[in-house]
Amino acid sequence: GDSVTQMEGPVTLSEEAFLTINCTYTATGYPSLFWYVQYPGEGLQLLLKATKADDKGSNKGFEATYRKETTSFHLEKGSVQVSDSAVYFCASWIPGYALNFGKGTSLLVTP
Amino acid sequence: DSGVTQTPKHLITATGQRVTLRCSPRSGDLSVYWYQQSLDQGLQFLIQYYNGEERAKGNILERFSAQQFPDLHSELNLSSLELGDSALYFCASSVADPNYGYTFGSGTRLTVV
């Protein structure tokens, strides 16, 4: 079956540092790819998505590009803020199935 | 407020007991999904309903069951509870096409003692 693999956390960065969280997927066919964010005590929120190869999803300064050749969807942000501290989940979706999530990567940004 | 309402927020119960978790989807969403989140397993998909019908099943134990009612709210029933069932249970909803993303509730934290 399909699966999503994320880099293990926690990731600790200083404010204004560059962020990369790696995500790779395996799937039959071409899934849609998503990043979700979970703030403490809350449910997951959709951060960005890409539905086909070479698409770039972006939101709130975060970006991720759907790379078919490397089966990757890495999340990046040029300058993180303390308020970005959260758990980030990469997910894939194929029609007929539910969203399949990675295990999540915890990010802590310090002042 | 995401629009998906889950009750209760917290639940503490003893081993062997049965509990019911409730979810009201966002207005207009026909699909409801249940996920279990634990530290070691991450987010595990349990089951999906679409407009009252079971649509997909994931890693749901036989002790667990769910249903979606005509008003589209859903209930997840957990029985013969074990310590290992302690987790956060999330409900999410979507329009027919999940490409628009899921809307998650804030979860029910179940503690089995």
PDB file of N, CA and C in Angstrom, chain B residues 6-100:
ATOM      1  N   GLN B   6     -16.459  17.877  18.066  1.00  0.00           N
ATOM      2  CA  GLN B   6     -16.285  16.569  18.701  1.00  0.00           C
ATOM      3  C   GLN B   6     -16.596  16.671  20.187  1.00  0.00           C
ATOM      4  N   THR B   7     -17.332  15.686  20.670  1.00  0.00           N
ATOM      5  CA  THR B   7     -17.613  15.622  22.104  1.00  0.00           C
ATOM      6  C   THR B   7     -17.480  14.184  22.591  1.00  0.00           C
ATOM      7  N   PRO B   8     -17.074  13.972  23.841  1.00  0.00           N
ATOM      8  CA  PRO B   8     -16.540  14.997  24.739  1.00  0.00           C
ATOM      9  C   PRO B   8     -15.088  15.339  24.379  1.00  0.00           C
ATOM     10  N   LYS B   9     -14.527  16.333  25.008  1.00  0.00           N
ATOM     11  CA  LYS B   9     -13.126  16.680  24.763  1.00  0.00           C
ATOM     12  C   LYS B   9     -12.197  15.732  25.509  1.00  0.00           C
ATOM     13  N   HIS B  10     -12.614  15.333  26.682  1.00  0.00           N
ATOM     14  CA  HIS B  10     -11.807  14.422  27.498  1.00  0.00           C
ATOM     15  C   HIS B  10     -12.706  13.315  28.037  1.00  0.00           C
ATOM     16  N   LEU B  11     -12.123  12.135  28.172  1.00  0.00           N
ATOM     17  CA  LEU B  11     -12.868  10.993  28.679  1.00  0.00           C
ATOM     18  C   LEU B  11     -11.899  10.106  29.436  1.00  0.00           C
ATOM     19  N   ILE B  12     -12.241   9.802  30.683  1.00  0.00           N
ATOM     20  CA  ILE B  12     -11.431   8.880  31.466  1.00  0.00           C
ATOM     21  C   ILE B  12     -12.340   7.719  31.844  1.00  0.00           C
ATOM     22  N   THR B  13     -11.892   6.514  31.561  1.00  0.00           N
ATOM     23  CA  THR B  13     -12.731   5.360  31.851  1.00  0.00           C
ATOM     24  C   THR B  13     -11.844   4.174  32.215  1.00  0.00           C
ATOM     25  N   ALA B  14     -12.459   3.137  32.724  1.00  0.00           N
ATOM     26  CA  ALA B  14     -11.707   1.976  33.196  1.00  0.00           C
ATOM     27  C   ALA B  14     -11.614   0.919  32.101  1.00  0.00           C
ATOM     28  N   THR B  15     -10.643   0.038  32.254  1.00  0.00           N
ATOM     29  CA  THR B  15     -10.501  -1.076  31.314  1.00  0.00           C
ATOM     30  C   THR B  15     -11.782  -1.916  31.323  1.00  0.00           C
ATOM     31  N   GLY B  16     -12.114  -2.426  30.159  1.00  0.00           N
ATOM     32  CA  GLY B  16     -13.303  -3.253  30.009  1.00  0.00           C
ATOM     33  C   GLY B  16     -14.572  -2.489  29.714  1.00  0.00           C
ATOM     34  N   GLN B  17     -14.531  -1.187  29.865  1.00  0.00           N
ATOM     35  CA  GLN B  17     -15.717  -0.368  29.645  1.00  0.00           C
ATOM     36  C   GLN B  17     -15.928  -0.071  28.162  1.00  0.00           C
ATOM     37  N   ARG B  18     -17.074   0.574  27.905  1.00  0.00           N
ATOM     38  CA  ARG B  18     -17.443   0.977  26.542  1.00  0.00           C
ATOM     39  C   ARG B  18     -17.726   2.479  26.546  1.00  0.00           C
ATOM     40  N   VAL B  19     -17.271   3.158  25.493  1.00  0.00           N
ATOM     41  CA  VAL B  19     -17.504   4.590  25.379  1.00  0.00           C
ATOM     42  C   VAL B  19     -17.973   4.913  23.959  1.00  0.00           C
ATOM     43  N   THR B  20     -18.618   6.059  23.834  1.00  0.00           N
ATOM     44  CA  THR B  20     -19.068   6.547  22.531  1.00  0.00           C
ATOM     45  C   THR B  20     -18.547   7.954  22.325  1.00  0.00           C
ATOM     46  N   LEU B  21     -17.879   8.158  21.211  1.00  0.00           N
ATOM     47  CA  LEU B  21     -17.381   9.472  20.837  1.00  0.00           C
ATOM     48  C   LEU B  21     -18.267  10.002  19.715  1.00  0.00           C
ATOM     49  N   ARG B  22     -18.521  11.296  19.771  1.00  0.00           N
ATOM     50  CA  ARG B  22     -19.458  11.875  18.819  1.00  0.00           C
ATOM     51  C   ARG B  22     -18.790  12.951  17.975  1.00  0.00           C
ATOM     52  N   CYS B  23     -19.238  13.031  16.724  1.00  0.00           N
ATOM     53  CA  CYS B  23     -18.671  14.011  15.792  1.00  0.00           C
ATOM     54  C   CYS B  23     -19.776  14.603  14.931  1.00  0.00           C
ATOM     55  N   SER B  24     -19.792  15.927  14.844  1.00  0.00           N
ATOM     56  CA  SER B  24     -20.679  16.615  13.907  1.00  0.00           C
ATOM     57  C   SER B  24     -19.823  17.243  12.829  1.00  0.00           C
ATOM     58  N   PRO B  25     -20.009  16.851  11.580  1.00  0.00           N
ATOM     59  CA  PRO B  25     -19.142  17.369  10.518  1.00  0.00           C
ATOM     60  C   PRO B  25     -19.451  18.823  10.189  1.00  0.00           C
ATOM     61  N   ARG B  26     -18.549  19.438   9.433  1.00  0.00           N
ATOM     62  CA  ARG B  26     -18.773  20.786   8.951  1.00  0.00           C
ATOM     63  C   ARG B  26     -20.000  20.794   8.038  1.00  0.00           C
ATOM     64  N   SER B  27     -20.733  21.876   8.100  1.00  0.00           N
ATOM     65  CA  SER B  27     -21.956  21.968   7.316  1.00  0.00           C
ATOM     66  C   SER B  27     -21.674  21.747   5.833  1.00  0.00           C
ATOM     67  N   GLY B  28     -22.425  20.837   5.236  1.00  0.00           N
ATOM     68  CA  GLY B  28     -22.260  20.563   3.807  1.00  0.00           C
ATOM     69  C   GLY B  28     -21.331  19.404   3.493  1.00  0.00           C
ATOM     70  N   ASP B  29     -20.528  18.988   4.470  1.00  0.00           N
ATOM     71  CA  ASP B  29     -19.611  17.866   4.224  1.00  0.00           C
ATOM     72  C   ASP B  29     -20.346  16.549   4.402  1.00  0.00           C
ATOM     73  N   LEU B  30     -20.172  15.651   3.447  1.00  0.00           N
ATOM     74  CA  LEU B  30     -20.867  14.367   3.503  1.00  0.00           C
ATOM     75  C   LEU B  30     -19.987  13.240   4.046  1.00  0.00           C
ATOM     76  N   SER B  31     -18.684  13.432   3.974  1.00  0.00           N
ATOM     77  CA  SER B  31     -17.754  12.387   4.424  1.00  0.00           C
ATOM     78  C   SER B  31     -17.257  12.673   5.830  1.00  0.00           C
ATOM     79  N   VAL B  32     -17.198  11.610   6.620  1.00  0.00           N
ATOM     80  CA  VAL B  32     -16.630  11.692   7.966  1.00  0.00           C
ATOM     81  C   VAL B  32     -15.560  10.624   8.089  1.00  0.00           C
ATOM     82  N   TYR B  33     -14.430  10.997   8.664  1.00  0.00           N
ATOM     83  CA  TYR B  33     -13.304  10.084   8.861  1.00  0.00           C
ATOM     84  C   TYR B  33     -12.948  10.068  10.343  1.00  0.00           C
ATOM     85  N   TRP B  34     -12.567   8.906  10.828  1.00  0.00           N
ATOM     86  CA  TRP B  34     -12.079   8.784  12.198  1.00  0.00           C
ATOM     87  C   TRP B  34     -10.611   8.356  12.163  1.00  0.00           C
ATOM     88  N   TYR B  35      -9.813   9.050  12.983  1.00  0.00           N
ATOM     89  CA  TYR B  35      -8.401   8.739  13.110  1.00  0.00           C
ATOM     90  C   TYR B  35      -8.055   8.586  14.593  1.00  0.00           C
ATOM     91  N   GLN B  36      -7.082   7.735  14.841  1.00  0.00           N
ATOM     92  CA  GLN B  36      -6.539   7.573  16.181  1.00  0.00           C
ATOM     93  C   GLN B  36      -5.110   8.101  16.171  1.00  0.00           C
ATOM     94  N   GLN B  37      -4.793   8.973  17.118  1.00  0.00           N
ATOM     95  CA  GLN B  37      -3.438   9.503  17.199  1.00  0.00           C
ATOM     96  C   GLN B  37      -2.787   9.090  18.503  1.00  0.00           C
ATOM     97  N   SER B  38      -1.700   8.362  18.384  1.00  0.00           N
ATOM     98  CA  SER B  38      -0.918   7.999  19.562  1.00  0.00           C
ATOM     99  C   SER B  38       0.536   8.344  19.291  1.00  0.00           C
ATOM    100  N   LEU B  39       1.319   8.439  20.359  1.00  0.00           N
ATOM    101  CA  LEU B  39       2.706   8.873  20.228  1.00  0.00           C
ATOM    102  C   LEU B  39       3.523   7.904  19.380  1.00  0.00           C
ATOM    103  N   ASP B  40       3.292   6.607  19.566  1.00  0.00           N
ATOM    104  CA  ASP B  40       4.131   5.637  18.859  1.00  0.00           C
ATOM    105  C   ASP B  40       3.628   5.319  17.456  1.00  0.00           C
ATOM    106  N   GLN B  41       2.335   5.411  17.234  1.00  0.00           N
ATOM    107  CA  GLN B  41       1.773   5.017  15.932  1.00  0.00           C
ATOM    108  C   GLN B  41       1.450   6.194  15.029  1.00  0.00           C
ATOM    109  N   GLY B  42       1.516   7.388  15.548  1.00  0.00           N
ATOM    110  CA  GLY B  42       1.133   8.530  14.726  1.00  0.00           C
ATOM    111  C   GLY B  42      -0.356   8.543  14.479  1.00  0.00           C
ATOM    112  N   LEU B  43      -0.764   9.065  13.315  1.00  0.00           N
ATOM    113  CA  LEU B  43      -2.181   9.153  12.961  1.00  0.00           C
ATOM    114  C   LEU B  43      -2.594   7.926  12.167  1.00  0.00           C
ATOM    115  N   GLN B  44      -3.457   7.140  12.751  1.00  0.00           N
ATOM    116  CA  GLN B  44      -3.918   5.921  12.086  1.00  0.00           C
ATOM    117  C   GLN B  44      -5.364   6.085  11.646  1.00  0.00           C
ATOM    118  N   PHE B  45      -5.613   5.826  10.375  1.00  0.00           N
ATOM    119  CA  PHE B  45      -6.969   5.907   9.845  1.00  0.00           C
ATOM    120  C   PHE B  45      -7.780   4.721  10.347  1.00  0.00           C
ATOM    121  N   LEU B  46      -8.960   5.013  10.852  1.00  0.00           N
ATOM    122  CA  LEU B  46      -9.827   3.949  11.359  1.00  0.00           C
ATOM    123  C   LEU B  46     -10.929   3.601  10.368  1.00  0.00           C
ATOM    124  N   ILE B  47     -11.760   4.595  10.017  1.00  0.00           N
ATOM    125  CA  ILE B  47     -12.914   4.298   9.186  1.00  0.00           C
ATOM    126  C   ILE B  47     -13.468   5.575   8.568  1.00  0.00           C
ATOM    127  N   GLN B  48     -14.120   5.427   7.411  1.00  0.00           N
ATOM    128  CA  GLN B  48     -14.748   6.537   6.716  1.00  0.00           C
ATOM    129  C   GLN B  48     -16.201   6.213   6.427  1.00  0.00           C
ATOM    130  N   TYR B  49     -17.043   7.225   6.583  1.00  0.00           N
ATOM    131  CA  TYR B  49     -18.436   7.134   6.152  1.00  0.00           C
ATOM    132  C   TYR B  49     -18.724   8.242   5.164  1.00  0.00           C
ATOM    133  N   TYR B  50     -19.562   7.920   4.207  1.00  0.00           N
ATOM    134  CA  TYR B  50     -19.990   8.914   3.230  1.00  0.00           C
ATOM    135  C   TYR B  50     -21.511   8.854   3.149  1.00  0.00           C
ATOM    136  N   ASN B  51     -22.156   9.917   3.527  1.00  0.00           N
ATOM    137  CA  ASN B  51     -23.603  10.046   3.448  1.00  0.00           C
ATOM    138  C   ASN B  51     -24.328   8.827   4.035  1.00  0.00           C
ATOM    139  N   GLY B  52     -23.838   8.379   5.180  1.00  0.00           N
ATOM    140  CA  GLY B  52     -24.489   7.297   5.900  1.00  0.00           C
ATOM    141  C   GLY B  52     -23.969   5.910   5.604  1.00  0.00           C
ATOM    142  N   GLU B  53     -23.137   5.787   4.574  1.00  0.00           N
ATOM    143  CA  GLU B  53     -22.644   4.459   4.203  1.00  0.00           C
ATOM    144  C   GLU B  53     -21.159   4.333   4.532  1.00  0.00           C
ATOM    145  N   GLU B  54     -20.760   3.161   5.002  1.00  0.00           N
ATOM    146  CA  GLU B  54     -19.339   2.920   5.225  1.00  0.00           C
ATOM    147  C   GLU B  54     -18.622   2.932   3.876  1.00  0.00           C
ATOM    148  N   ARG B  55     -17.542   3.697   3.784  1.00  0.00           N
ATOM    149  CA  ARG B  55     -16.850   3.838   2.501  1.00  0.00           C
ATOM    150  C   ARG B  55     -15.480   3.168   2.502  1.00  0.00           C
ATOM    151  N   ALA B  56     -14.768   3.267   3.630  1.00  0.00           N
ATOM    152  CA  ALA B  56     -13.423   2.684   3.690  1.00  0.00           C
ATOM    153  C   ALA B  56     -13.096   2.320   5.126  1.00  0.00           C
ATOM    154  N   LYS B  57     -12.296   1.277   5.256  1.00  0.00           N
ATOM    155  CA  LYS B  57     -11.881   0.832   6.584  1.00  0.00           C
ATOM    156  C   LYS B  57     -10.379   0.801   6.637  1.00  0.00           C
ATOM    157  N   GLY B  58      -9.839   1.243   7.750  1.00  0.00           N
ATOM    158  CA  GLY B  58      -8.401   1.200   7.949  1.00  0.00           C
ATOM    159  C   GLY B  58      -8.071   0.230   9.054  1.00  0.00           C
ATOM    160  N   ASN B  59      -7.206   0.648   9.951  1.00  0.00           N
ATOM    161  CA  ASN B  59      -6.748  -0.224  11.033  1.00  0.00           C
ATOM    162  C   ASN B  59      -7.694  -0.203  12.219  1.00  0.00           C
ATOM    163  N   ILE B  60      -8.942  -0.512  11.987  1.00  0.00           N
ATOM    164  CA  ILE B  60      -9.924  -0.463  13.064  1.00  0.00           C
ATOM    165  C   ILE B  60     -10.095  -1.841  13.686  1.00  0.00           C
ATOM    166  N   LEU B  61     -10.007  -1.875  15.011  1.00  0.00           N
ATOM    167  CA  LEU B  61     -10.137  -3.129  15.733  1.00  0.00           C
ATOM    168  C   LEU B  61     -11.589  -3.603  15.700  1.00  0.00           C
ATOM    169  N   GLU B  62     -11.773  -4.911  15.891  1.00  0.00           N
ATOM    170  CA  GLU B  62     -13.145  -5.446  15.913  1.00  0.00           C
ATOM    171  C   GLU B  62     -13.931  -4.929  17.100  1.00  0.00           C
ATOM    172  N   ARG B  63     -13.230  -4.516  18.147  1.00  0.00           N
ATOM    173  CA  ARG B  63     -13.896  -3.966  19.344  1.00  0.00           C
ATOM    174  C   ARG B  63     -14.439  -2.553  19.089  1.00  0.00           C
ATOM    175  N   PHE B  64     -14.053  -1.982  17.972  1.00  0.00           N
ATOM    176  CA  PHE B  64     -14.471  -0.623  17.642  1.00  0.00           C
ATOM    177  C   PHE B  64     -15.505  -0.689  16.519  1.00  0.00           C
ATOM    178  N   SER B  65     -16.453   0.213  16.560  1.00  0.00           N
ATOM    179  CA  SER B  65     -17.426   0.308  15.470  1.00  0.00           C
ATOM    180  C   SER B  65     -17.846   1.759  15.323  1.00  0.00           C
ATOM    181  N   ALA B  66     -18.430   2.077  14.207  1.00  0.00           N
ATOM    182  CA  ALA B  66     -18.861   3.456  13.966  1.00  0.00           C
ATOM    183  C   ALA B  66     -20.118   3.442  13.125  1.00  0.00           C
ATOM    184  N   GLN B  67     -20.792   4.563  13.100  1.00  0.00           N
ATOM    185  CA  GLN B  67     -21.919   4.743  12.206  1.00  0.00           C
ATOM    186  C   GLN B  67     -22.104   6.224  11.928  1.00  0.00           C
ATOM    187  N   GLN B  68     -22.790   6.493  10.828  1.00  0.00           N
ATOM    188  CA  GLN B  68     -23.137   7.871  10.476  1.00  0.00           C
ATOM    189  C   GLN B  68     -24.651   7.936  10.328  1.00  0.00           C
ATOM    190  N   PHE B  69     -25.234   8.894  10.962  1.00  0.00           N
ATOM    191  CA  PHE B  69     -26.690   8.998  11.045  1.00  0.00           C
ATOM    192  C   PHE B  69     -27.241   9.871   9.920  1.00  0.00           C
ATOM    193  N   PRO B  70     -28.573   9.839   9.713  1.00  0.00           N
ATOM    194  CA  PRO B  70     -29.165  10.632   8.627  1.00  0.00           C
ATOM    195  C   PRO B  70     -28.834  12.119   8.699  1.00  0.00           C
ATOM    196  N   ASP B  71     -28.619  12.663   9.904  1.00  0.00           N
ATOM    197  CA  ASP B  71     -28.255  14.079   9.984  1.00  0.00           C
ATOM    198  C   ASP B  71     -26.755  14.285   9.768  1.00  0.00           C
ATOM    199  N   LEU B  72     -26.062  13.243   9.426  1.00  0.00           N
ATOM    200  CA  LEU B  72     -24.636  13.192   9.072  1.00  0.00           C
ATOM    201  C   LEU B  72     -23.683  13.193  10.258  1.00  0.00           C
ATOM    202  N   HIS B  73     -24.179  13.327  11.476  1.00  0.00           N
ATOM    203  CA  HIS B  73     -23.247  13.196  12.581  1.00  0.00           C
ATOM    204  C   HIS B  73     -22.819  11.730  12.684  1.00  0.00           C
ATOM    205  N   SER B  74     -21.683  11.528  13.310  1.00  0.00           N
ATOM    206  CA  SER B  74     -21.132  10.178  13.394  1.00  0.00           C
ATOM    207  C   SER B  74     -20.763   9.852  14.835  1.00  0.00           C
ATOM    208  N   GLU B  75     -20.802   8.581  15.145  1.00  0.00           N
ATOM    209  CA  GLU B  75     -20.380   8.119  16.462  1.00  0.00           C
ATOM    210  C   GLU B  75     -19.383   6.978  16.307  1.00  0.00           C
ATOM    211  N   LEU B  76     -18.370   7.001  17.148  1.00  0.00           N
ATOM    212  CA  LEU B  76     -17.373   5.945  17.202  1.00  0.00           C
ATOM    213  C   LEU B  76     -17.535   5.250  18.540  1.00  0.00           C
ATOM    214  N   ASN B  77     -17.817   3.966  18.495  1.00  0.00           N
ATOM    215  CA  ASN B  77     -18.022   3.179  19.704  1.00  0.00           C
ATOM    216  C   ASN B  77     -16.805   2.310  19.973  1.00  0.00           C
ATOM    217  N   LEU B  78     -16.281   2.433  21.169  1.00  0.00           N
ATOM    218  CA  LEU B  78     -15.103   1.660  21.565  1.00  0.00           C
ATOM    219  C   LEU B  78     -15.507   0.791  22.749  1.00  0.00           C
ATOM    220  N   SER B  79     -15.326  -0.518  22.624  1.00  0.00           N
ATOM    221  CA  SER B  79     -15.767  -1.409  23.696  1.00  0.00           C
ATOM    222  C   SER B  79     -14.611  -2.271  24.198  1.00  0.00           C
ATOM    223  N   SER B  80     -14.858  -2.916  25.340  1.00  0.00           N
ATOM    224  CA  SER B  80     -13.838  -3.765  25.984  1.00  0.00           C
ATOM    225  C   SER B  80     -12.496  -3.040  26.014  1.00  0.00           C
ATOM    226  N   LEU B  81     -12.531  -1.828  26.521  1.00  0.00           N
ATOM    227  CA  LEU B  81     -11.367  -0.953  26.420  1.00  0.00           C
ATOM    228  C   LEU B  81     -10.151  -1.520  27.136  1.00  0.00           C
ATOM    229  N   GLU B  82      -9.001  -1.284  26.516  1.00  0.00           N
ATOM    230  CA  GLU B  82      -7.713  -1.698  27.060  1.00  0.00           C
ATOM    231  C   GLU B  82      -6.859  -0.454  27.270  1.00  0.00           C
ATOM    232  N   LEU B  83      -5.814  -0.608  28.094  1.00  0.00           N
ATOM    233  CA  LEU B  83      -4.938   0.525  28.365  1.00  0.00           C
ATOM    234  C   LEU B  83      -4.374   1.103  27.066  1.00  0.00           C
ATOM    235  N   GLY B  84      -4.082   0.228  26.127  1.00  0.00           N
ATOM    236  CA  GLY B  84      -3.487   0.657  24.864  1.00  0.00           C
ATOM    237  C   GLY B  84      -4.418   1.441  23.967  1.00  0.00           C
ATOM    238  N   ASP B  85      -5.688   1.519  24.333  1.00  0.00           N
ATOM    239  CA  ASP B  85      -6.637   2.313  23.541  1.00  0.00           C
ATOM    240  C   ASP B  85      -6.567   3.789  23.915  1.00  0.00           C
ATOM    241  N   SER B  86      -5.820   4.110  24.943  1.00  0.00           N
ATOM    242  CA  SER B  86      -5.653   5.509  25.336  1.00  0.00           C
ATOM    243  C   SER B  86      -4.986   6.264  24.198  1.00  0.00           C
ATOM    244  N   ALA B  87      -5.628   7.313  23.741  1.00  0.00           N
ATOM    245  CA  ALA B  87      -5.132   8.053  22.577  1.00  0.00           C
ATOM    246  C   ALA B  87      -6.026   9.262  22.356  1.00  0.00           C
ATOM    247  N   LEU B  88      -5.631  10.069  21.364  1.00  0.00           N
ATOM    248  CA  LEU B  88      -6.492  11.138  20.863  1.00  0.00           C
ATOM    249  C   LEU B  88      -7.251  10.590  19.675  1.00  0.00           C
ATOM    250  N   TYR B  89      -8.549  10.788  19.669  1.00  0.00           N
ATOM    251  CA  TYR B  89      -9.372  10.335  18.547  1.00  0.00           C
ATOM    252  C   TYR B  89      -9.891  11.569  17.818  1.00  0.00           C
ATOM    253  N   PHE B  90      -9.530  11.647  16.550  1.00  0.00           N
ATOM    254  CA  PHE B  90      -9.939  12.786  15.738  1.00  0.00           C
ATOM    255  C   PHE B  90     -11.007  12.371  14.740  1.00  0.00           C
ATOM    256  N   CYS B  91     -11.915  13.280  14.544  1.00  0.00           N
ATOM    257  CA  CYS B  91     -12.882  13.179  13.473  1.00  0.00           C
ATOM    258  C   CYS B  91     -12.536  14.264  12.463  1.00  0.00           C
ATOM    259  N   ALA B  92     -12.683  13.949  11.194  1.00  0.00           N
ATOM    260  CA  ALA B  92     -12.493  14.935  10.135  1.00  0.00           C
ATOM    261  C   ALA B  92     -13.633  14.797   9.149  1.00  0.00           C
ATOM    262  N   SER B  93     -13.910  15.880   8.440  1.00  0.00           N
ATOM    263  CA  SER B  93     -14.937  15.794   7.413  1.00  0.00           C
ATOM    264  C   SER B  93     -14.436  16.440   6.139  1.00  0.00           C
ATOM    265  N   SER B  94     -15.068  16.090   5.041  1.00  0.00           N
ATOM    266  CA  SER B  94     -14.708  16.683   3.754  1.00  0.00           C
ATOM    267  C   SER B  94     -15.916  16.653   2.845  1.00  0.00           C
ATOM    268  N   VAL B  95     -15.854  17.492   1.814  1.00  0.00           N
ATOM    269  CA  VAL B  95     -16.807  17.339   0.734  1.00  0.00           C
ATOM    270  C   VAL B  95     -16.419  16.048   0.022  1.00  0.00           C
ATOM    271  N   ALA B  96     -17.096  15.691  -1.015  1.00  0.00           N
ATOM    272  CA  ALA B  96     -16.872  14.396  -1.647  1.00  0.00           C
ATOM    273  C   ALA B  96     -15.420  14.206  -2.065  1.00  0.00           C
ATOM    274  N   ASP B  97     -14.762  15.261  -2.525  1.00  0.00           N
ATOM    275  CA  ASP B  97     -13.409  15.136  -3.037  1.00  0.00           C
ATOM    276  C   ASP B  97     -12.391  15.596  -1.992  1.00  0.00           C
ATOM    277  N   PRO B  98     -11.619  14.664  -1.413  1.00  0.00           N
ATOM    278  CA  PRO B  98     -10.635  15.068  -0.382  1.00  0.00           C
ATOM    279  C   PRO B  98      -9.519  15.950  -0.904  1.00  0.00           C
ATOM    280  N   ASN B  99      -9.443  16.176  -2.192  1.00  0.00           N
ATOM    281  CA  ASN B  99      -8.449  17.109  -2.700  1.00  0.00           C
ATOM    282  C   ASN B  99      -8.653  18.506  -2.129  1.00  0.00           C
ATOM    283  N   TYR B 100      -9.839  18.775  -1.656  1.00  0.00           N
ATOM    284  CA  TYR B 100     -10.067  20.064  -1.008  1.00  0.00           C
ATOM    285  C   TYR B 100      -9.586  20.061   0.442  1.00  0.00           C
TER     286      TYR B 100
END
